[in-house]
Short mmCIF file of C-alpha atoms (C1' of nucleotides) in Angstrom, two decimals:
data_model
loop_
_atom_site.label_atom_id
_atom_site.label_comp_id
_atom_site.label_asym_id
_atom_site.label_seq_id
_atom_site.Cartn_x
_atom_site.Cartn_y
_atom_site.Cartn_z
CA MET N 1 -34.30 -12.19 1.69
CA SER N 2 -32.55 -10.66 -1.28
CA GLU N 3 -29.00 -12.04 -1.39
CA VAL N 4 -26.10 -9.82 -0.96
CA ARG N 5 -23.93 -9.80 -4.06
CA THR N 6 -20.48 -7.69 -4.30
CA ARG N 7 -17.87 -7.66 -6.82
CA PHE N 8 -14.42 -6.77 -7.60
CA SER N 9 -13.70 -5.62 -11.17
CA PRO N 10 -9.95 -5.06 -11.76
CA SER N 11 -8.55 -3.98 -14.87
CA PRO N 12 -5.84 -6.14 -16.09
CA THR N 13 -3.29 -3.18 -16.75
CA GLY N 14 -0.92 -4.44 -13.99
CA SER N 15 -0.66 -6.82 -11.20
CA LEU N 16 -2.96 -6.56 -8.20
CA HIS N 17 -1.62 -4.05 -5.87
CA LEU N 18 -2.16 -3.32 -2.14
CA GLY N 19 -4.99 -0.77 -2.95
CA GLY N 20 -6.73 -3.27 -5.21
CA ALA N 21 -6.44 -5.89 -2.57
CA HIS N 22 -8.02 -3.58 -0.13
CA THR N 23 -10.96 -3.16 -2.25
CA ALA N 24 -11.32 -6.79 -3.02
CA LEU N 25 -11.05 -7.79 0.59
CA PHE N 26 -13.75 -5.40 1.53
CA ASN N 27 -16.11 -6.78 -1.01
CA TRP N 28 -15.27 -10.25 -0.23
CA LEU N 29 -15.79 -9.75 3.56
CA ILE N 30 -19.13 -8.30 2.86
CA ALA N 31 -20.36 -11.16 0.78
CA ARG N 32 -18.98 -13.50 3.28
CA HIS N 33 -20.41 -11.80 6.02
CA PHE N 34 -23.98 -11.85 4.57
CA GLN N 35 -23.25 -15.41 2.98
CA GLY N 36 -23.82 -13.61 -0.34
CA ALA N 37 -21.97 -14.09 -3.36
CA PHE N 38 -18.70 -12.39 -4.56
CA VAL N 39 -18.49 -11.92 -8.19
CA LEU N 40 -14.92 -11.50 -10.17
CA ARG N 41 -15.02 -9.58 -13.52
CA ILE N 42 -11.93 -8.43 -15.40
CA GLU N 43 -12.68 -4.93 -17.05
CA ASP N 44 -10.53 -5.46 -20.13
CA THR N 45 -12.25 -3.06 -22.40
CA ASP N 46 -8.97 -1.13 -22.80
CA LYS N 47 -7.30 -3.36 -25.49
CA GLU N 48 -4.23 -1.31 -25.38
CA ARG N 49 -3.23 -1.75 -21.95
CA SER N 50 -4.81 -5.22 -20.99
CA LYS N 51 -2.74 -8.19 -20.86
CA GLU N 52 -3.55 -11.56 -20.38
CA GLU N 53 -0.60 -12.24 -18.22
CA PHE N 54 -1.87 -9.67 -15.65
CA VAL N 55 -5.25 -11.65 -15.54
CA THR N 56 -3.13 -14.51 -14.51
CA GLU N 57 -1.28 -12.74 -11.94
CA ILE N 58 -4.44 -11.06 -10.65
CA LEU N 59 -6.18 -14.40 -10.17
CA ASP N 60 -2.83 -15.87 -8.61
CA ALA N 61 -3.02 -12.93 -6.08
CA MET N 62 -6.62 -13.52 -5.36
CA GLY N 63 -6.16 -17.10 -4.55
CA TRP N 64 -3.09 -16.72 -2.45
CA LEU N 65 -4.89 -14.08 -0.40
CA GLY N 66 -7.74 -16.54 -0.08
CA LEU N 67 -10.39 -14.21 -1.68
CA ASN N 68 -12.35 -17.14 -3.58
CA TRP N 69 -15.07 -15.80 -5.82
CA ASP N 70 -18.25 -17.48 -6.41
CA GLU N 71 -19.12 -16.22 -10.21
CA GLY N 72 -16.74 -15.44 -13.02
CA PRO N 73 -14.22 -14.38 -13.76
CA TYR N 74 -16.42 -12.51 -16.36
CA ARG N 75 -14.78 -10.40 -19.03
CA GLN N 76 -16.02 -7.53 -20.46
CA SER N 77 -14.43 -8.33 -23.67
CA GLU N 78 -16.65 -11.12 -24.04
CA ARG N 79 -19.98 -9.23 -23.43
CA LEU N 80 -19.96 -6.78 -26.23
CA PRO N 81 -23.26 -7.72 -27.62
CA ILE N 82 -24.82 -7.01 -24.26
CA TYR N 83 -23.49 -3.59 -24.07
CA LEU N 84 -24.60 -2.85 -27.54
CA GLU N 85 -28.05 -3.95 -26.68
CA TYR N 86 -28.41 -1.63 -23.81
CA ILE N 87 -26.86 1.26 -25.84
CA ASP N 88 -29.48 0.86 -28.67
CA HIS N 89 -32.10 0.94 -25.84
CA LEU N 90 -30.67 4.21 -24.99
CA LEU N 91 -30.53 5.55 -28.28
CA ALA N 92 -33.98 4.36 -29.17
CA LYS N 93 -35.44 6.20 -25.88
CA GLY N 94 -33.45 9.29 -26.85
CA ALA N 95 -31.23 9.05 -23.72
CA ALA N 96 -28.33 8.94 -25.92
CA TYR N 97 -27.03 10.33 -29.03
CA TYR N 98 -24.24 10.15 -31.82
CA CYS N 99 -21.54 12.76 -31.54
CA ASP N 100 -18.68 13.42 -34.19
CA CYS N 101 -16.44 15.78 -32.21
CA GLN N 102 -12.88 14.35 -32.76
CA PRO N 103 -10.57 13.54 -29.86
CA GLU N 104 -8.10 16.13 -30.98
CA ASP N 105 -10.59 18.78 -30.99
CA LEU N 106 -12.24 17.87 -27.79
CA LYS N 107 -8.82 18.16 -26.17
CA MET N 108 -8.45 21.58 -27.40
CA ARG N 109 -11.47 22.82 -26.24
CA ARG N 110 -10.99 20.99 -22.62
CA GLU N 111 -7.35 22.98 -22.46
CA ALA N 112 -9.18 26.06 -23.54
CA ALA N 113 -11.81 25.75 -20.89
CA LEU N 114 -9.29 25.00 -18.25
CA ALA N 115 -7.28 27.92 -19.19
CA ARG N 116 -10.27 30.15 -18.74
CA GLY N 117 -10.75 28.67 -15.20
CA GLU N 118 -13.72 26.72 -15.93
CA LYS N 119 -14.38 23.11 -15.54
CA PRO N 120 -13.17 21.01 -18.66
CA LYS N 121 -16.41 19.31 -19.60
CA TYR N 122 -18.04 18.52 -22.75
CA ASP N 123 -20.11 21.45 -24.00
CA GLY N 124 -22.83 19.58 -25.54
CA ARG N 125 -22.20 20.50 -29.19
CA CYS N 126 -23.89 17.44 -30.82
CA ARG N 127 -26.52 16.94 -28.14
CA HIS N 128 -29.33 18.23 -30.67
CA ARG N 129 -27.78 17.66 -33.86
CA ASN N 130 -29.68 14.55 -34.49
CA LEU N 131 -26.62 12.70 -36.07
CA LYS N 132 -26.80 9.54 -37.57
CA PRO N 133 -24.21 6.88 -37.01
CA GLY N 134 -21.06 7.00 -38.86
CA PRO N 135 -17.53 5.81 -39.20
CA ARG N 136 -16.29 8.44 -36.71
CA THR N 137 -19.15 8.95 -34.29
CA ALA N 138 -19.26 7.92 -30.87
CA VAL N 139 -22.22 7.69 -28.80
CA ARG N 140 -22.85 9.80 -25.76
CA PHE N 141 -25.38 9.71 -22.86
CA LYS N 142 -27.71 12.33 -22.47
CA GLY N 143 -27.64 13.45 -18.94
CA PRO N 144 -30.08 15.93 -17.13
CA GLU N 145 -29.06 19.50 -17.37
CA THR N 146 -30.65 20.61 -14.15
CA GLY N 147 -31.35 19.06 -10.93
CA VAL N 148 -29.20 17.16 -8.19
CA THR N 149 -28.11 13.68 -8.38
CA ARG N 150 -27.73 12.25 -4.70
CA TRP N 151 -27.11 9.12 -2.90
CA HIS N 152 -26.77 7.72 0.60
CA ASP N 153 -23.32 6.67 0.60
CA LEU N 154 -22.83 3.39 3.05
CA ILE N 155 -19.62 4.72 4.18
CA LYS N 156 -19.60 8.49 3.71
CA GLY N 157 -23.22 9.23 4.01
CA HIS N 158 -25.12 11.78 1.89
CA ILE N 159 -23.41 12.75 -1.22
CA ALA N 160 -24.90 15.02 -3.75
CA PHE N 161 -23.73 16.50 -7.27
CA ASP N 162 -25.09 19.30 -9.27
CA ASN N 163 -26.17 17.94 -12.48
CA GLN N 164 -24.80 21.03 -14.16
CA GLU N 165 -21.47 19.86 -13.14
CA LEU N 166 -21.77 16.69 -15.29
CA ASP N 167 -21.28 16.55 -19.02
CA ASP N 168 -22.48 14.05 -21.35
CA LEU N 169 -20.11 11.20 -21.43
CA VAL N 170 -19.16 8.98 -24.35
CA ILE N 171 -20.63 5.49 -23.68
CA LEU N 172 -19.57 3.96 -26.85
CA ARG N 173 -16.33 4.78 -28.49
CA THR N 174 -15.71 5.12 -32.12
CA ASP N 175 -14.29 1.49 -32.27
CA GLY N 176 -17.51 0.15 -31.10
CA ILE N 177 -16.30 -0.56 -27.48
CA PRO N 178 -18.05 0.81 -24.66
CA THR N 179 -16.57 2.94 -22.23
CA TYR N 180 -15.96 2.15 -18.35
CA ASN N 181 -18.80 4.03 -16.84
CA PHE N 182 -21.34 2.37 -18.92
CA ALA N 183 -20.03 -1.10 -19.26
CA VAL N 184 -20.05 -1.25 -15.47
CA VAL N 185 -23.56 -0.19 -15.02
CA VAL N 186 -24.73 -2.82 -17.58
CA ASP N 187 -22.61 -5.39 -15.78
CA ASP N 188 -23.77 -4.36 -12.41
CA ILE N 189 -27.10 -4.67 -13.38
CA THR N 190 -27.10 -7.93 -15.31
CA MET N 191 -25.04 -9.46 -12.55
CA ARG N 192 -27.29 -8.10 -9.97
CA ILE N 193 -24.87 -6.47 -7.90
CA THR N 194 -26.44 -5.05 -4.51
CA GLN N 195 -23.40 -3.19 -2.98
CA ILE N 196 -20.89 -1.55 -5.07
CA ILE N 197 -17.59 -1.06 -2.77
CA ARG N 198 -14.84 0.74 -4.41
CA GLY N 199 -12.41 3.29 -3.70
CA GLU N 200 -13.52 6.94 -3.29
CA ASP N 201 -11.57 8.13 -6.32
CA HIS N 202 -14.57 6.74 -7.98
CA ILE N 203 -17.05 9.11 -6.32
CA PRO N 204 -17.21 11.58 -9.20
CA ASN N 205 -18.13 8.80 -11.41
CA THR N 206 -21.27 7.55 -9.20
CA PRO N 207 -23.80 10.51 -10.04
CA ARG N 208 -23.10 9.66 -13.83
CA GLN N 209 -23.50 5.98 -13.20
CA ILE N 210 -26.75 6.66 -11.20
CA GLN N 211 -27.97 8.64 -14.02
CA ILE N 212 -27.52 5.59 -16.40
CA TYR N 213 -29.42 3.24 -13.98
CA GLU N 214 -32.12 5.69 -14.13
CA ALA N 215 -32.13 5.99 -17.76
CA LEU N 216 -32.13 2.00 -17.91
CA GLY N 217 -34.92 1.91 -15.40
CA ALA N 218 -32.83 -0.42 -13.26
CA GLU N 219 -32.93 -0.25 -9.31
CA LEU N 220 -29.92 1.19 -7.85
CA PRO N 221 -27.57 -0.72 -5.91
CA GLY N 222 -26.08 0.56 -2.75
CA PHE N 223 -22.73 2.47 -2.89
CA ALA N 224 -19.92 2.45 -0.65
CA HIS N 225 -16.75 4.54 -1.14
CA MET N 226 -13.85 3.49 0.74
CA PRO N 227 -11.16 5.99 1.91
CA LEU N 228 -8.15 5.58 -0.45
CA MET N 229 -4.92 3.84 0.75
CA LEU N 230 -2.05 6.45 0.81
CA SER N 231 1.68 6.20 0.56
CA THR N 232 3.85 7.53 3.42
CA ASP N 233 4.21 10.80 1.82
CA ARG N 234 0.37 11.00 1.94
CA GLY N 235 -0.06 10.66 -1.75
CA LYS N 236 -2.23 8.23 -3.55
CA LEU N 237 -0.38 4.79 -3.78
CA SER N 238 0.75 4.41 -7.19
CA LYS N 239 3.60 2.38 -8.95
CA ARG N 240 5.85 5.58 -8.74
CA ARG N 241 5.10 6.05 -5.06
CA GLY N 242 6.04 2.46 -4.01
CA ALA N 243 2.42 0.61 -4.43
CA LYS N 244 3.65 -2.77 -4.41
CA SER N 245 2.15 -5.81 -5.82
CA VAL N 246 0.37 -8.25 -3.65
CA LEU N 247 2.70 -11.01 -4.98
CA ASP N 248 5.78 -9.03 -3.89
CA TYR N 249 4.68 -9.52 -0.36
CA ARG N 250 4.39 -13.33 -0.74
CA GLU N 251 7.67 -13.31 -2.19
CA ARG N 252 8.83 -11.29 0.98
CA GLY N 253 7.53 -13.86 3.28
CA PHE N 254 4.37 -12.47 4.74
CA LEU N 255 1.14 -14.72 5.28
CA PRO N 256 -1.75 -14.10 3.40
CA GLN N 257 -3.78 -13.82 6.45
CA SER N 258 -1.47 -11.16 7.81
CA LEU N 259 -2.26 -9.09 4.87
CA CYS N 260 -5.81 -9.60 5.08
CA ASN N 261 -5.50 -8.79 8.75
CA TYR N 262 -3.67 -5.65 8.12
CA LEU N 263 -5.82 -4.36 5.00
CA ALA N 264 -8.97 -5.24 6.93
CA ARG N 265 -7.90 -2.93 9.72
CA LEU N 266 -6.76 0.19 7.43
CA GLY N 267 -10.30 1.67 6.81
CA TRP N 268 -12.22 -0.48 9.49
CA SER N 269 -12.12 -1.52 13.06
CA HIS N 270 -13.64 -3.54 15.77
CA GLY N 271 -13.02 -2.04 18.95
CA ASP N 272 -9.44 -2.40 20.03
CA GLN N 273 -8.94 -5.72 18.43
CA GLU N 274 -5.80 -5.76 16.22
CA ILE N 275 -5.28 -9.40 15.31
CA PHE N 276 -8.13 -11.22 13.52
CA THR N 277 -8.42 -14.92 12.12
CA ARG N 278 -10.27 -14.99 9.03
CA GLU N 279 -13.27 -16.27 10.54
CA GLU N 280 -13.39 -13.32 12.99
CA LEU N 281 -12.95 -10.90 10.16
CA ILE N 282 -16.07 -12.48 8.50
CA GLN N 283 -18.04 -12.65 11.52
CA TYR N 284 -17.48 -8.97 12.39
CA PHE N 285 -17.17 -7.16 9.13
CA THR N 286 -19.62 -4.64 8.11
CA LEU N 287 -19.53 -1.26 6.73
CA GLU N 288 -20.95 0.32 9.82
CA HIS N 289 -17.61 0.43 11.34
CA ALA N 290 -15.75 1.48 8.22
CA THR N 291 -13.88 4.83 8.64
CA THR N 292 -14.29 7.80 6.38
CA SER N 293 -10.75 9.17 6.04
CA PRO N 294 -7.70 8.11 4.10
CA GLY N 295 -5.21 5.98 5.78
CA VAL N 296 -1.39 5.78 5.32
CA PHE N 297 0.05 2.17 4.52
CA ASP N 298 2.41 1.41 7.43
CA GLU N 299 4.93 -1.38 6.50
CA GLU N 300 6.18 -1.58 10.28
CA LYS N 301 2.58 -2.24 11.32
CA LEU N 302 2.10 -4.95 8.60
CA LEU N 303 5.38 -6.44 9.83
CA TRP N 304 4.09 -6.67 13.41
CA VAL N 305 0.74 -8.12 12.32
CA ASN N 306 2.74 -10.92 10.42
CA SER N 307 4.88 -11.75 13.31
CA GLN N 308 1.67 -12.16 15.48
CA GLN N 309 0.11 -14.32 12.80
CA MET N 310 3.06 -16.49 12.56
CA LYS N 311 3.17 -17.13 16.12
CA ALA N 312 -0.70 -17.93 16.16
CA MET N 313 -0.14 -20.51 13.46
CA PRO N 314 0.06 -24.33 14.31
CA PRO N 315 3.62 -25.41 13.79
CA ALA N 316 3.00 -27.99 11.18
CA ALA N 317 1.13 -25.45 9.17
CA LEU N 318 3.86 -22.69 9.76
CA ALA N 319 6.39 -25.54 8.85
CA ARG N 320 4.56 -26.00 5.27
CA GLU N 321 4.61 -22.22 4.65
CA LEU N 322 8.47 -21.98 5.59
CA THR N 323 9.56 -24.74 3.37
CA PRO N 324 9.66 -22.88 0.07
CA PHE N 325 11.47 -20.31 1.77
CA LEU N 326 14.22 -22.78 3.04
CA ALA N 327 14.33 -24.31 -0.49
CA ARG N 328 15.49 -20.77 -1.46
CA ILE N 329 18.43 -20.62 0.76
CA GLY N 330 19.35 -24.24 -0.14
CA ILE N 331 17.73 -26.18 2.38
CA GLU N 332 15.65 -28.62 -0.02
CA ALA N 333 12.94 -31.00 1.07
CA PRO N 334 13.54 -30.93 4.93
CA GLU N 335 11.69 -33.42 7.14
CA GLN N 336 8.44 -31.60 7.93
CA GLU N 337 8.27 -33.09 11.33
CA TYR N 338 11.58 -31.80 12.15
CA VAL N 339 10.73 -28.36 10.69
CA ALA N 340 7.74 -28.32 12.76
CA ARG N 341 9.71 -28.94 15.84
CA ALA N 342 12.10 -25.89 15.12
CA VAL N 343 9.25 -23.45 13.94
CA PRO N 344 8.07 -22.68 17.47
CA THR N 345 11.59 -21.55 18.76
CA LEU N 346 11.82 -18.99 15.88
CA SER N 347 8.23 -17.57 15.38
CA ALA N 348 8.87 -15.21 18.32
CA ARG N 349 11.90 -14.04 16.79
CA CYS N 350 11.00 -13.06 12.98
CA HIS N 351 8.77 -10.80 11.36
CA THR N 352 8.58 -12.61 7.77
CA LEU N 353 9.36 -16.22 6.56
CA VAL N 354 12.30 -14.85 4.81
CA GLU N 355 13.65 -13.94 8.10
CA MET N 356 12.56 -17.31 9.62
CA ALA N 357 14.37 -19.24 7.03
CA GLU N 358 17.56 -17.46 7.60
CA ALA N 359 17.08 -18.04 11.24
CA ALA N 360 16.48 -21.60 10.78
CA ARG N 361 19.54 -22.36 8.89
CA PHE N 362 21.72 -23.87 11.71
CA TYR N 363 18.93 -26.45 12.31
CA PHE N 364 19.84 -27.87 9.07
CA GLN N 365 23.57 -26.70 8.20
CA ASP N 366 27.13 -26.56 9.48
CA PRO N 367 26.99 -23.35 11.68
CA ARG N 368 30.32 -22.43 10.36
CA PRO N 369 31.72 -19.98 9.97
CA TYR N 370 31.14 -18.65 13.53
CA GLU N 371 30.00 -14.98 13.86
CA GLU N 372 33.34 -13.30 14.34
CA LYS N 373 33.11 -11.22 17.16
CA GLY N 374 31.23 -13.81 19.09
CA ALA N 375 33.78 -16.73 18.32
CA LYS N 376 36.70 -13.96 19.42
CA LYS N 377 34.94 -13.61 22.86
CA PHE N 378 33.69 -17.01 23.67
CA LEU N 379 35.40 -19.75 21.67
CA THR N 380 38.58 -19.25 23.11
CA ALA N 381 41.34 -21.53 24.55
CA GLU N 382 39.79 -21.07 27.99
CA ALA N 383 36.44 -22.09 26.86
CA ALA N 384 37.53 -25.32 25.17
CA PRO N 385 37.75 -27.20 28.45
CA ILE N 386 34.27 -26.09 29.54
CA LEU N 387 32.90 -27.18 26.16
CA GLN N 388 34.57 -30.46 26.91
CA GLU N 389 32.73 -30.93 30.03
CA VAL N 390 29.48 -29.98 28.42
CA ALA N 391 30.05 -32.50 25.88
CA ARG N 392 31.13 -35.18 28.44
CA ARG N 393 27.75 -34.55 30.59
CA LEU N 394 25.56 -34.48 27.52
CA GLU N 395 27.08 -37.91 26.46
CA SER N 396 26.21 -39.58 29.54
CA LEU N 397 22.84 -38.08 29.97
CA PRO N 398 20.29 -40.86 30.77
CA GLU N 399 17.25 -39.10 29.27
CA PHE N 400 17.74 -36.56 26.59
CA SER N 401 15.02 -33.96 27.25
CA GLU N 402 14.81 -30.33 27.26
CA ALA N 403 14.11 -30.36 31.27
CA ALA N 404 17.19 -32.67 31.71
CA ILE N 405 19.51 -30.57 29.58
CA ASN N 406 18.21 -27.46 31.55
CA GLN N 407 19.01 -29.11 34.78
CA LEU N 408 22.28 -30.45 33.36
CA PHE N 409 23.42 -26.78 32.50
CA HIS N 410 22.32 -25.35 35.96
CA ASP N 411 24.01 -28.07 37.78
CA LEU N 412 27.31 -27.38 35.80
CA ALA N 413 27.06 -23.80 36.64
CA ALA N 414 26.66 -24.40 40.33
CA GLU N 415 29.41 -26.69 40.51
CA THR N 416 31.87 -24.84 38.72
CA GLY N 417 30.70 -21.29 39.81
CA LEU N 418 30.60 -20.32 36.38
CA LYS N 419 28.07 -17.86 35.23
CA MET N 420 25.52 -19.21 32.91
CA VAL N 421 26.25 -16.71 30.28
CA ASN N 422 29.84 -17.91 30.23
CA LEU N 423 28.48 -21.48 30.05
CA ALA N 424 25.65 -20.95 27.32
CA GLN N 425 27.40 -18.74 25.11
CA PRO N 426 30.09 -20.80 24.00
CA VAL N 427 27.75 -23.85 23.37
CA ARG N 428 25.56 -21.42 21.39
CA LEU N 429 28.08 -20.50 19.10
CA ALA N 430 28.96 -23.98 18.76
CA LEU N 431 25.71 -25.14 17.92
CA THR N 432 24.34 -21.90 15.84
CA GLY N 433 27.43 -20.13 14.71
CA ARG N 434 25.62 -17.15 16.45
CA THR N 435 25.62 -15.13 19.77
CA ALA N 436 21.72 -14.67 19.43
CA SER N 437 19.61 -17.63 18.93
CA PRO N 438 16.43 -19.34 20.43
CA GLY N 439 17.02 -21.03 23.83
CA LEU N 440 19.90 -23.14 24.13
CA PHE N 441 18.20 -25.93 25.78
CA GLU N 442 15.45 -26.33 23.12
CA ILE N 443 18.03 -26.23 20.39
CA ILE N 444 19.88 -29.00 21.87
CA ASN N 445 16.73 -30.86 22.51
CA ILE N 446 15.74 -30.51 18.71
CA LEU N 447 19.33 -30.91 17.16
CA GLY N 448 19.57 -34.28 19.03
CA SER N 449 22.40 -35.74 20.93
CA PRO N 450 24.75 -37.01 18.00
CA GLU N 451 24.60 -33.77 16.04
CA THR N 452 25.07 -31.51 19.29
CA LEU N 453 28.03 -33.55 20.34
CA GLN N 454 29.66 -33.52 17.13
CA ARG N 455 29.07 -29.70 16.60
CA ILE N 456 30.73 -29.19 20.29
CA LYS N 457 33.79 -31.05 19.28
CA THR N 458 34.18 -29.32 16.07
CA ALA N 459 33.99 -26.02 18.13
CA ILE N 460 36.53 -27.68 20.61
CA SER N 461 39.22 -27.87 18.07
CA PHE N 462 38.21 -24.34 16.90
CA ALA N 463 38.61 -22.95 20.34
CA ALA N 464 41.69 -24.68 21.25
CA GLY N 465 43.50 -23.08 18.40
CA ASN N 466 42.03 -19.80 18.83
CA THR N 467 44.40 -17.69 20.81
"C1'" G V 1 -9.30 26.50 -12.01
"C1'" U V 2 -14.14 23.65 -10.67
"C1'" C V 3 -16.52 20.06 -8.27
"C1'" C V 4 -16.35 16.19 -4.69
"C1'" C V 5 -14.42 13.88 -0.11
"C1'" C V 6 -11.78 14.00 4.50
"C1'" A V 7 -9.77 16.17 9.22
"C1'" U V 8 -8.44 12.57 16.93
"C1'" C V 9 -1.00 10.80 19.25
"C1'" G V 10 4.52 10.52 13.70
"C1'" U V 11 1.07 6.16 11.82
"C1'" C V 12 -3.71 2.83 12.21
"C1'" U V 13 -7.64 3.91 15.18
"C1'" A V 14 -11.84 4.05 19.57
"C1'" G V 15 -14.96 7.65 21.19
"C1'" C V 16 -18.74 11.49 17.31
"C1'" C V 17 -24.96 9.39 15.18
"C1'" U V 18 -27.96 9.10 20.82
"C1'" G V 19 -23.33 16.26 23.99
"C1'" G V 20 -21.59 15.32 30.41
"C1'" U V 21 -18.84 8.86 32.43
"C1'" C V 22 -12.66 11.81 27.91
"C1'" C V 23 -7.70 17.09 31.34
"C1'" A V 24 -9.50 11.40 25.40
"C1'" G V 25 -8.74 4.80 25.41
"C1'" G V 26 -5.93 0.91 22.32
"C1'" A V 27 -2.45 -0.73 18.81
"C1'" C V 28 2.32 0.14 15.76
"C1'" A V 29 6.90 2.85 15.94
"C1'" C V 30 10.13 5.22 19.82
"C1'" C V 31 12.36 5.51 24.80
"C1'" G V 32 12.90 3.34 29.82
"C1'" G V 33 12.37 -0.83 33.20
"C1'" C V 34 11.42 -5.99 34.64
"C1'" C V 35 11.89 -11.10 33.26
"C1'" U V 36 16.32 -13.70 31.33
"C1'" U V 37 21.62 -18.61 29.12
"C1'" U V 38 21.75 -14.80 24.06
"C1'" C V 39 18.37 -12.28 20.97
"C1'" A V 40 13.47 -12.02 20.69
"C1'" C V 41 8.65 -12.79 22.98
"C1'" G V 42 5.77 -11.02 27.05
"C1'" C V 43 4.97 -7.98 31.13
"C1'" C V 44 5.10 -2.80 33.39
"C1'" G V 45 5.82 2.33 32.40
"C1'" G V 46 6.91 6.84 29.51
"C1'" C V 47 6.47 10.17 25.07
"C1'" G V 48 2.29 11.77 22.19
"C1'" A V 49 -3.54 13.90 19.49
"C1'" C V 50 -9.56 16.25 19.62
"C1'" A V 51 -6.22 21.44 12.82
"C1'" C V 52 -8.03 26.49 13.73
"C1'" C V 53 -11.95 30.30 14.61
"C1'" G V 54 -16.69 31.54 15.74
"C1'" G V 55 -21.94 29.87 17.17
"C1'" U V 56 -25.65 26.71 19.95
"C1'" U V 57 -25.64 24.70 25.25
"C1'" C V 58 -25.36 24.91 32.21
"C1'" A V 59 -21.60 21.53 29.25
"C1'" A V 60 -18.69 20.06 22.64
"C1'" A V 61 -13.77 15.55 20.45
"C1'" U V 62 -18.88 15.16 19.91
"C1'" C V 63 -24.24 19.45 17.05
"C1'" C V 64 -23.99 24.17 13.44
"C1'" G V 65 -21.13 27.70 10.16
"C1'" G V 66 -16.70 29.42 8.48
"C1'" U V 67 -11.10 28.79 7.65
"C1'" U V 68 -6.92 26.47 6.78
"C1'" G V 69 -4.83 22.00 5.56
"C1'" G V 70 -4.85 17.31 2.94
"C1'" G V 71 -6.67 13.99 -0.81
"C1'" G V 72 -9.60 12.73 -5.12
"C1'" A V 73 -11.91 13.72 -9.83
"C1'" C V 74 -12.51 16.37 -14.21
"C1'" G V 75 -10.51 11.29 -21.02
"C1'" C V 76 -13.51 8.03 -27.21
"C1'" C V 77 -8.37 5.05 -19.47
"C1'" A V 78 -10.41 2.08 -15.78
#
RNA sequence: GUCCCCAUCGUCUAGCCUGGUCCAGGACACCGGCCUUUCACGCCGGCGACACCGGUUCAAAUCCGGUUGGGGACGCCA
């Protein structure tokens, strides 16, 4: 029947942070779930703080997360004539009025009210003065003085505000630019938004916006207020409190699907399921299972989700994701097929692509210098003949495969009576420079015979001289 | 200060609407064990919560009221 239309409307006064991504994701998921439309709108009416570079950054972050939009990005700054038209309409109806109270005055009156222990709201001074427009006049919305404004929130349920609690808000500033609460309503009406999903910090704005809808004679959309994302100290996530930009997470080696998975599960659930593909998220996501209480952002869990998502990814795709991180540590343009073979040996051991690149290093570079403690323990003069023997047998291995290598080591252990650890660790050091690494046999198999042999020989000379 | 929202393990949550199946389930983290060529993964086990008080009821995590606690909002910011 009627198409579901949601929107995300960031203001470009900073980059897209986790809280914004959370809101964007919920809106996107609802639009996709109901096969509706997702609209992107840039709320840039604050000329002072809005910056074009932030628009670029936000779009970049949205694209990375895979939150594609069907319409927009619209910009409020380009829609001024539309807002003005609606302002005139309200003025003509007597639902708005001019006000010449000056900001400094207003501020004083607010502070005085607060000092008296009252709610610091506008006193309605100009409401009945019938002022004409002038150079220093703003336009205020004339809200109802009695009664109750209520709505059924799609997440929180019934919410009601006494109209007495609300004051007449400015809808058009002296500089001729509409304020947020007004522009949003006009936009949401003209863009035919059907569900407004946003943070619960907007709950106090909602009754005001509803009144504007009503004054404009527009049909009300559904409102859904999501619980806020809190920082570890349980405060609102803000820059000061470590709210991080989405792009930071990309830098740190998180997969976009991990962030989406984690963010979706914060404030929503689908039984006991923790790991979701994008398709599953779209399939299952509705507001019915949205939760009502604020959630603390937990990076430990994000890390775990990321490791799970990495493991679930096809090797070739993971290899592609890893490549830029390899480049960062000096491994340029590696052969994709080779990376794809290495990646499955690493994915169970890493939480981020940054970690994985580091762990993959030995596949591409000289493993030296050897980890000091390990070398001291395993690359000793006594180990040299063992390495010698491993090399000899490897060289004459008829078929170079993981199974054959496995057999080779087990035979050697059985024949020499050596414990596998004492056999494997020197070789591991020789090949990776570390005492901890992926399985030895898979490493040898991936590295290939010539490279393996050469590394072992290098280690033999090292071990021989290590007394 | 006023208004609004929220309240289950340290954290994310299931259960709550439609009371009994819940001396509360899952996940992260933490601890122990198993597996094992190392480190991980994985598997098994442990730790650990219905904020409090009162009411309704044969029966309350679930319904009602209050208290406390937490969060948010009170701009010619968004």
